[in-house]
Amino acid sequence: MKRIVLMLAMMMVSLSLVSQEVKKVAILETVDKDGTVSYGHKLMLRSNLAKAITNTIGYEAYDRTDMDQIVSEQNFQRTGMVSDDQIKQIGIMTGAAYVLIAEAAKIDEDNIFVTAKIVNVESAKTERTDNALMSMKASDIQHGCESMAYKLLGVT
């Protein structure tokens, strides 16, 4: 009898784990409309956002560098933003339900302003948005991106 109860409990746990759907988030290149944010800082922003999302249970992140064949870099940089059609195309090709779009602007020699939003691929609706003023120190960018990602995902 104990074995049957134990087996049923194990099956219920297994089914609950399977039923938890992983949400896929495609992370695009950080937008810098005035060209003042260095590549290194944009890379730190993108990779720290990806890291925070990947390390959040129930989420998977797909970095822009993983999706080069999906949206041509030339079109992306020329527009400075992502159209609804591009968001849907990215979602279809990666299986992502959401796209994270971040933009950075240099405020002064020591600080950048970062704004980011999570966009639903099917509806193109912005689900959540957040922004932060960050120093350009690597540790501050890492902490700022973690905080921003958790807010964007609705994780407390």
GROMACS .gro file of N, CA, C and O in nm, residues 3 8 12 15 21 33 35 39 50-51 57 59 62 72-73 87 91-93 102-104 107 112 119 144-145:
model
  108
    3ARG      N    1   0.382   0.153  -0.115
    3ARG     CA    2   0.446   0.167  -0.247
    3ARG      C    3   0.353   0.233  -0.347
    3ARG      O    4   0.395   0.315  -0.428
    8LEU      N    5   0.212   0.697  -0.669
    8LEU     CA    6   0.116   0.799  -0.710
    8LEU      C    7   0.169   0.939  -0.681
    8LEU      O    8   0.153   1.031  -0.763
   12MET      N    9   0.241   1.234  -0.958
   12MET     CA   10   0.180   1.367  -0.949
   12MET      C   11   0.286   1.476  -0.955
   12MET      O   12   0.267   1.578  -1.021
   15LEU      N   13   0.405   1.499  -1.318
   15LEU     CA   14   0.307   1.566  -1.402
   15LEU      C   15   0.305   1.717  -1.377
   15LEU      O   16   0.292   1.795  -1.471
   21GLU      N   17   0.501   2.525  -1.805
   21GLU     CA   18   0.551   2.565  -1.936
   21GLU      C   19   0.666   2.664  -1.922
   21GLU      O   20   0.658   2.759  -1.846
   33LYS      N   21   2.023   5.480  -3.017
   33LYS     CA   22   1.984   5.566  -3.129
   33LYS      C   23   2.083   5.676  -3.161
   33LYS      O   24   2.095   5.717  -3.276
   35GLY      N   25   2.417   5.657  -3.087
   35GLY     CA   26   2.549   5.599  -3.109
   35GLY      C   27   2.654   5.637  -3.006
   35GLY      O   28   2.773   5.635  -3.037
   39TYR      N   29   3.008   4.954  -2.761
   39TYR     CA   30   2.969   4.815  -2.786
   39TYR      C   31   2.983   4.732  -2.658
   39TYR      O   32   2.898   4.649  -2.628
   50ALA      N   33   2.009   3.864  -2.043
   50ALA     CA   34   1.993   3.723  -2.082
   50ALA      C   35   2.025   3.630  -1.965
   50ALA      O   36   1.954   3.533  -1.940
   51LYS      N   37   2.132   3.660  -1.894
   51LYS     CA   38   2.172   3.578  -1.779
   51LYS      C   39   2.063   3.577  -1.671
   51LYS      O   40   2.028   3.471  -1.619
   57ILE      N   41   1.369   3.060  -1.293
   57ILE     CA   42   1.296   2.935  -1.316
   57ILE      C   43   1.171   2.964  -1.400
   57ILE      O   44   1.096   3.057  -1.372
   59TYR      N   45   1.184   3.030  -1.731
   59TYR     CA   46   1.215   3.115  -1.846
   59TYR      C   47   1.341   3.067  -1.917
   59TYR      O   48   1.433   3.016  -1.855
   62TYR      N   49   1.693   3.377  -2.534
   62TYR     CA   50   1.764   3.359  -2.660
   62TYR      C   51   1.822   3.493  -2.697
   62TYR      O   52   1.750   3.588  -2.722
   72SER      N   53   1.786   4.035  -4.020
   72SER     CA   54   1.916   4.084  -4.066
   72SER      C   55   1.960   4.205  -3.985
   72SER      O   56   1.881   4.293  -3.951
   73GLU      N   57   2.086   4.207  -3.951
   73GLU     CA   58   2.141   4.315  -3.869
   73GLU      C   59   2.126   4.451  -3.939
   73GLU      O   60   2.097   4.551  -3.876
   87ILE      N   61   0.879   4.132  -3.474
   87ILE     CA   62   0.855   4.065  -3.346
   87ILE      C   63   0.787   3.931  -3.370
   87ILE      O   64   0.827   3.829  -3.315
   91GLY      N   65   0.942   3.550  -3.302
   91GLY     CA   66   0.869   3.454  -3.218
   91GLY      C   67   0.844   3.324  -3.290
   91GLY      O   68   0.863   3.216  -3.234
   92ILE      N   69   0.802   3.332  -3.415
   92ILE     CA   70   0.774   3.211  -3.492
   92ILE      C   71   0.900   3.127  -3.510
   92ILE      O   72   0.900   3.007  -3.490
   93MET      N   73   1.010   3.192  -3.546
   93MET     CA   74   1.132   3.117  -3.577
   93MET      C   75   1.203   3.063  -3.455
   93MET      O   76   1.270   2.961  -3.463
  102ALA      N   77   1.560   4.641  -2.542
  102ALA     CA   78   1.623   4.736  -2.450
  102ALA      C   79   1.685   4.849  -2.530
  102ALA      O   80   1.736   4.828  -2.641
  103GLU      N   81   1.681   4.967  -2.472
  103GLU     CA   82   1.743   5.084  -2.534
  103GLU      C   83   1.830   5.153  -2.428
  103GLU      O   84   1.791   5.161  -2.312
  104ALA      N   85   1.946   5.200  -2.470
  104ALA     CA   86   2.038   5.266  -2.378
  104ALA      C   87   2.079   5.401  -2.435
  104ALA      O   88   2.095   5.416  -2.557
  107ILE      N   89   2.414   5.928  -2.054
  107ILE     CA   90   2.370   6.052  -1.991
  107ILE      C   91   2.488   6.146  -1.970
  107ILE      O   92   2.480   6.265  -1.997
  112ILE      N   93   2.451   5.572  -1.772
  112ILE     CA   94   2.364   5.545  -1.886
  112ILE      C   95   2.222   5.526  -1.835
  112ILE      O   96   2.201   5.484  -1.721
  119VAL      N   97   0.764   4.233  -2.491
  119VAL     CA   98   0.656   4.241  -2.588
  119VAL      C   99   0.606   4.100  -2.619
  119VAL      O  100   0.685   4.010  -2.646
  144GLY      N  101   2.185   4.617  -1.196
  144GLY     CA  102   2.073   4.688  -1.257
  144GLY      C  103   1.995   4.600  -1.354
  144GLY      O  104   1.872   4.604  -1.357
  145CYS      N  105   2.067   4.520  -1.432
  145CYS     CA  106   2.000   4.430  -1.528
  145CYS      C  107   1.923   4.320  -1.457
  145CYS      O  108   1.814   4.283  -1.500
   0.00000   0.00000   0.00000
